mmCIF file of C-alpha atoms in Angstrom:
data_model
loop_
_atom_site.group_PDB
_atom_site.id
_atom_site.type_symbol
_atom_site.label_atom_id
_atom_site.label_comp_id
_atom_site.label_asym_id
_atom_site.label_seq_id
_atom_site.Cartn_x
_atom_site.Cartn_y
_atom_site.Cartn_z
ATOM 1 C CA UNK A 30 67.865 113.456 156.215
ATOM 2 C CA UNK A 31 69.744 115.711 153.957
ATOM 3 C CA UNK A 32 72.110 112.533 152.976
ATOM 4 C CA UNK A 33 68.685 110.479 152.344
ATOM 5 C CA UNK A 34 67.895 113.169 149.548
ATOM 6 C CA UNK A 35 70.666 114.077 147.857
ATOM 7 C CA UNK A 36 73.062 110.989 148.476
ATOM 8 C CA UNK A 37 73.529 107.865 147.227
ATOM 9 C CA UNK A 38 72.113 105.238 147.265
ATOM 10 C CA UNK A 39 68.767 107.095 148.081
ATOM 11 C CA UNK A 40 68.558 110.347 146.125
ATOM 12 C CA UNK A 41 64.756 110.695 147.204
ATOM 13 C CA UNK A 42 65.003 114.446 145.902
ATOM 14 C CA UNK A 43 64.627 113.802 142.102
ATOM 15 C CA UNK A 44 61.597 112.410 143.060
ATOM 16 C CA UNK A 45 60.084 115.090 143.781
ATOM 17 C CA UNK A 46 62.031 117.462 141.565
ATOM 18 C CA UNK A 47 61.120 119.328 138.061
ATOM 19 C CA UNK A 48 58.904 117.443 136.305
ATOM 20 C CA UNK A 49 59.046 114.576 138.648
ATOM 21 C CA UNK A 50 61.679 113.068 136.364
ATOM 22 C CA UNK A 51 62.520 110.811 139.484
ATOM 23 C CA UNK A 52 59.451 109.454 139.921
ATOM 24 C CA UNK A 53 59.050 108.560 135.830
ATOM 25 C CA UNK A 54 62.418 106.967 136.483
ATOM 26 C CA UNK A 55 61.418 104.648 139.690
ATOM 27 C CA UNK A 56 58.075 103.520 137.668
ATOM 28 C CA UNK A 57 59.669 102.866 134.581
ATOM 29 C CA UNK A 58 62.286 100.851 136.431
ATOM 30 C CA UNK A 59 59.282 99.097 138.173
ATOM 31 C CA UNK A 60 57.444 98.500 135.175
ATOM 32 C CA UNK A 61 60.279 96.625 133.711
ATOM 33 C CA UNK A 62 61.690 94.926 136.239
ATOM 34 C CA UNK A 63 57.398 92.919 136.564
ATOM 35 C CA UNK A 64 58.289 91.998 132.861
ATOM 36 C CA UNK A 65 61.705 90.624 133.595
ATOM 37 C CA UNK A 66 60.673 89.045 136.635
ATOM 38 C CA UNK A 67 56.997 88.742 136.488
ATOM 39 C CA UNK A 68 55.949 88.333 132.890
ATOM 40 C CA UNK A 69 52.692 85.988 132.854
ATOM 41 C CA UNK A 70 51.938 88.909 135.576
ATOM 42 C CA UNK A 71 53.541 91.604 132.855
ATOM 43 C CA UNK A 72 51.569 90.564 129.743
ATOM 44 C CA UNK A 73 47.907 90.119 132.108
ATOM 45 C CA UNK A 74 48.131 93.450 133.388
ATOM 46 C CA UNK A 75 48.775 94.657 129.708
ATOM 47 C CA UNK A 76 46.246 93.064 128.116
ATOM 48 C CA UNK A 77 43.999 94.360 131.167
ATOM 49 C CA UNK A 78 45.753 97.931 130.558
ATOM 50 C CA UNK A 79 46.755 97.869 134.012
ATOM 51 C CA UNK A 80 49.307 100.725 134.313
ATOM 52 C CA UNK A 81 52.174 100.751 136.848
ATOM 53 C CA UNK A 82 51.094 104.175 137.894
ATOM 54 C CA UNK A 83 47.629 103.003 138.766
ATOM 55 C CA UNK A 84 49.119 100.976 141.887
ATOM 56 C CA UNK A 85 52.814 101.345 142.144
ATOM 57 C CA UNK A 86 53.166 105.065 142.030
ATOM 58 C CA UNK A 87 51.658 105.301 146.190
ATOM 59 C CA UNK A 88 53.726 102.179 146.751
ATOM 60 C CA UNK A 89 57.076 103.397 145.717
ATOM 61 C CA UNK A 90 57.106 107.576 145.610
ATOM 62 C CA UNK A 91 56.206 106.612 149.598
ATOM 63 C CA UNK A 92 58.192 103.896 150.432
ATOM 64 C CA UNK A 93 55.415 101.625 151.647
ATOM 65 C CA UNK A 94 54.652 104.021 154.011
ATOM 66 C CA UNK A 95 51.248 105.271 152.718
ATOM 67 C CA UNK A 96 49.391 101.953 153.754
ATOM 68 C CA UNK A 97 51.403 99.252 154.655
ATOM 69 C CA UNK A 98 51.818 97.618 158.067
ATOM 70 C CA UNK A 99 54.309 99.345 160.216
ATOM 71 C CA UNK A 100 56.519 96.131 160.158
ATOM 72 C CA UNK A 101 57.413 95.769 156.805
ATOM 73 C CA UNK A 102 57.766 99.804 156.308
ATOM 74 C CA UNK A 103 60.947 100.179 158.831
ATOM 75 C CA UNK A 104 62.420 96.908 157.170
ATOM 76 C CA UNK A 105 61.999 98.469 153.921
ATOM 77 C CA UNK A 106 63.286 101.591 154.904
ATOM 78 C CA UNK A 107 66.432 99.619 157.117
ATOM 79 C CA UNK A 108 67.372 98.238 153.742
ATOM 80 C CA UNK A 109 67.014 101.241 151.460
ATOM 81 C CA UNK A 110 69.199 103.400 153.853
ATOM 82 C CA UNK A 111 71.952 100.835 153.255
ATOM 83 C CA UNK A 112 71.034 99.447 149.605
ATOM 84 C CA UNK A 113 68.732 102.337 147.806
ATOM 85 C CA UNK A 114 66.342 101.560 145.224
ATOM 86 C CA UNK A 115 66.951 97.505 144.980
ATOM 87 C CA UNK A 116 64.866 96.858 147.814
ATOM 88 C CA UNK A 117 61.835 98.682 147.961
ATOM 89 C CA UNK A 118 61.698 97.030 144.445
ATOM 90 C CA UNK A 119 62.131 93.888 145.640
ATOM 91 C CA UNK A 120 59.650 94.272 147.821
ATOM 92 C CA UNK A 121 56.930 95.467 145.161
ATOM 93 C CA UNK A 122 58.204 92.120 142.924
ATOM 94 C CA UNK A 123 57.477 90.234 146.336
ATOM 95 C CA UNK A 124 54.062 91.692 146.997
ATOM 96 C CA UNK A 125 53.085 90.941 142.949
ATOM 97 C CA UNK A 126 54.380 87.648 143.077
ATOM 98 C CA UNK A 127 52.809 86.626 146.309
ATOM 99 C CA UNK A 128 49.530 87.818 144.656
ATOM 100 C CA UNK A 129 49.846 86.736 141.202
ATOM 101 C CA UNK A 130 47.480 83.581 141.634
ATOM 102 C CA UNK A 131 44.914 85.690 142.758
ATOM 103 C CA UNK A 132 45.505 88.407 140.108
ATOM 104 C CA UNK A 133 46.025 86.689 136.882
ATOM 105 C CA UNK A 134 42.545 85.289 137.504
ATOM 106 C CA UNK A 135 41.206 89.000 137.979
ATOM 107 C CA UNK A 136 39.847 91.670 135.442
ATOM 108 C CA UNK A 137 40.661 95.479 135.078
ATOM 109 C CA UNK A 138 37.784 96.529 137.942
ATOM 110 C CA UNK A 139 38.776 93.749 140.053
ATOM 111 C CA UNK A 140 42.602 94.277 140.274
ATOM 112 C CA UNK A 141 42.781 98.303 140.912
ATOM 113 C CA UNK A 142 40.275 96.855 143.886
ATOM 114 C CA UNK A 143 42.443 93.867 144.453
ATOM 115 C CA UNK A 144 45.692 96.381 144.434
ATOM 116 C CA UNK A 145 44.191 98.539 145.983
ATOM 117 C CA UNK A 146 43.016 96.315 149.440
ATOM 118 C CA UNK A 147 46.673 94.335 149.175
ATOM 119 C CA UNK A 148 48.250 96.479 151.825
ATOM 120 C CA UNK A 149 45.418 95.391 154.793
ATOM 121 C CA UNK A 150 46.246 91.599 153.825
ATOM 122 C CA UNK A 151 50.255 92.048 153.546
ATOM 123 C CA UNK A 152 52.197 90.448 156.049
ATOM 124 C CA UNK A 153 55.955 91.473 156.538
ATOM 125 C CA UNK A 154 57.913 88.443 157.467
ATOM 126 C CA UNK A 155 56.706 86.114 154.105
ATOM 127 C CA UNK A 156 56.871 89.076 151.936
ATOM 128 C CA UNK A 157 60.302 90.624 153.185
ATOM 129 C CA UNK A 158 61.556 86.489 152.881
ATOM 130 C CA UNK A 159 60.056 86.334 149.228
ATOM 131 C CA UNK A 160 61.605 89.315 148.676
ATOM 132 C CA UNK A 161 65.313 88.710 149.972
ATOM 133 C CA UNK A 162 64.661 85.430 147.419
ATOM 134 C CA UNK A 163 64.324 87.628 144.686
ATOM 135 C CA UNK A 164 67.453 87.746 142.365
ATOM 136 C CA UNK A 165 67.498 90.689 141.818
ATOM 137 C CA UNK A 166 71.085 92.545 140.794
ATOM 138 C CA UNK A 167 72.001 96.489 140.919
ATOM 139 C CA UNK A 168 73.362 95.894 137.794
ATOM 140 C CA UNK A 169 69.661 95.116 136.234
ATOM 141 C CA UNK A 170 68.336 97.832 137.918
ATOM 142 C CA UNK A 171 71.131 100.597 136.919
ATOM 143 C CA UNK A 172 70.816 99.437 133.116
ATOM 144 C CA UNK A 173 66.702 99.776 133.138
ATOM 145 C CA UNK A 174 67.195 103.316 134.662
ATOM 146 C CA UNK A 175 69.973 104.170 131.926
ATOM 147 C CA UNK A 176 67.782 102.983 129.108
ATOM 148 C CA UNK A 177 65.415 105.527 130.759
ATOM 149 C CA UNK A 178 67.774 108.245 130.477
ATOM 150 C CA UNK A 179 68.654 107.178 127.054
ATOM 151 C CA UNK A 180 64.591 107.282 125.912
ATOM 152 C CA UNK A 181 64.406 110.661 127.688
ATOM 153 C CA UNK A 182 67.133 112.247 125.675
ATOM 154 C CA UNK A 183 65.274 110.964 122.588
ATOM 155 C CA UNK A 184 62.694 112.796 123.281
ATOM 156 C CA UNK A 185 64.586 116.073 124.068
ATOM 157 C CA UNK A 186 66.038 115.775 120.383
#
């Protein structure tokens, strides 16, 4: 457990740390990866000032553990012990893109309740399958959490 907090490829710890700089990181991260691999579902939510805080923050800060079905939570959890922070974003870009139909036809109300229900209708094989599909590098993900670092310097200056 100690290893799951400090280590790599998990460091769960910053998370939770000062100023929850880790969690700022993980949403950012998030939030751009739905824009690089989401974007109809990107510029919707925008224009419907849908946050990634207002749905992803219980998602990811608990590993799908808050609300999802027990099935998908120890295959998420199987794959971030070994891979980190690639898959349980994966699996949020799975869940959005399984439900983007539903959601680009929805308004602000009606996708917070949408979001918000998704975890009762989630079933683990499709979305851990959609998921595995999703091309999704390290490398993407380690240059949206440096040009995280890089905005939060700005702001230290």
């Amino acid at each position: 457990m100690i290893a799951v907090m400090n280590d790599p490829p998990c460091h769960m710890r910053a998370l939770f740390g000062e100023g929850m700089a880790g969690a700022h990181r993980v949403l950012y991260v998030a939030d751009k990866l739905i824009g690089k691999f989401l974007p109809k579902l990107a510029n919707h939510f925008k224009r419907e000032n849908i946050d990634i805080t207002m749905f992803a923050t219980q998602w990811l800060l608990t590993l799908y553990t808050s609300s999802f079905p027990w099935e998908l939570v120890t295959r998420v959890w199987d794959a971030f012990l070994a891979e980190g922070w690639k898959m349980v974003y994966r699996v949020m870009l799975a869940l959005l893109e399984q439900a983007s139909p539903q959601l680009l036809k929805l308004s602000f109300e009606d996708i917070l309740g949408f979001l918000r229900d998704l975890p009762l209708t989630v079933q683990a094989k499709p979305t851990l399958d959609a998921a595995f599909r999703i091309p999704l590098k390290r490398k993407i993900v380690h240059k949206f959490e440096l040009e995280w670092l890089a905005k939060q310097k700005e702001k230290k200056w």
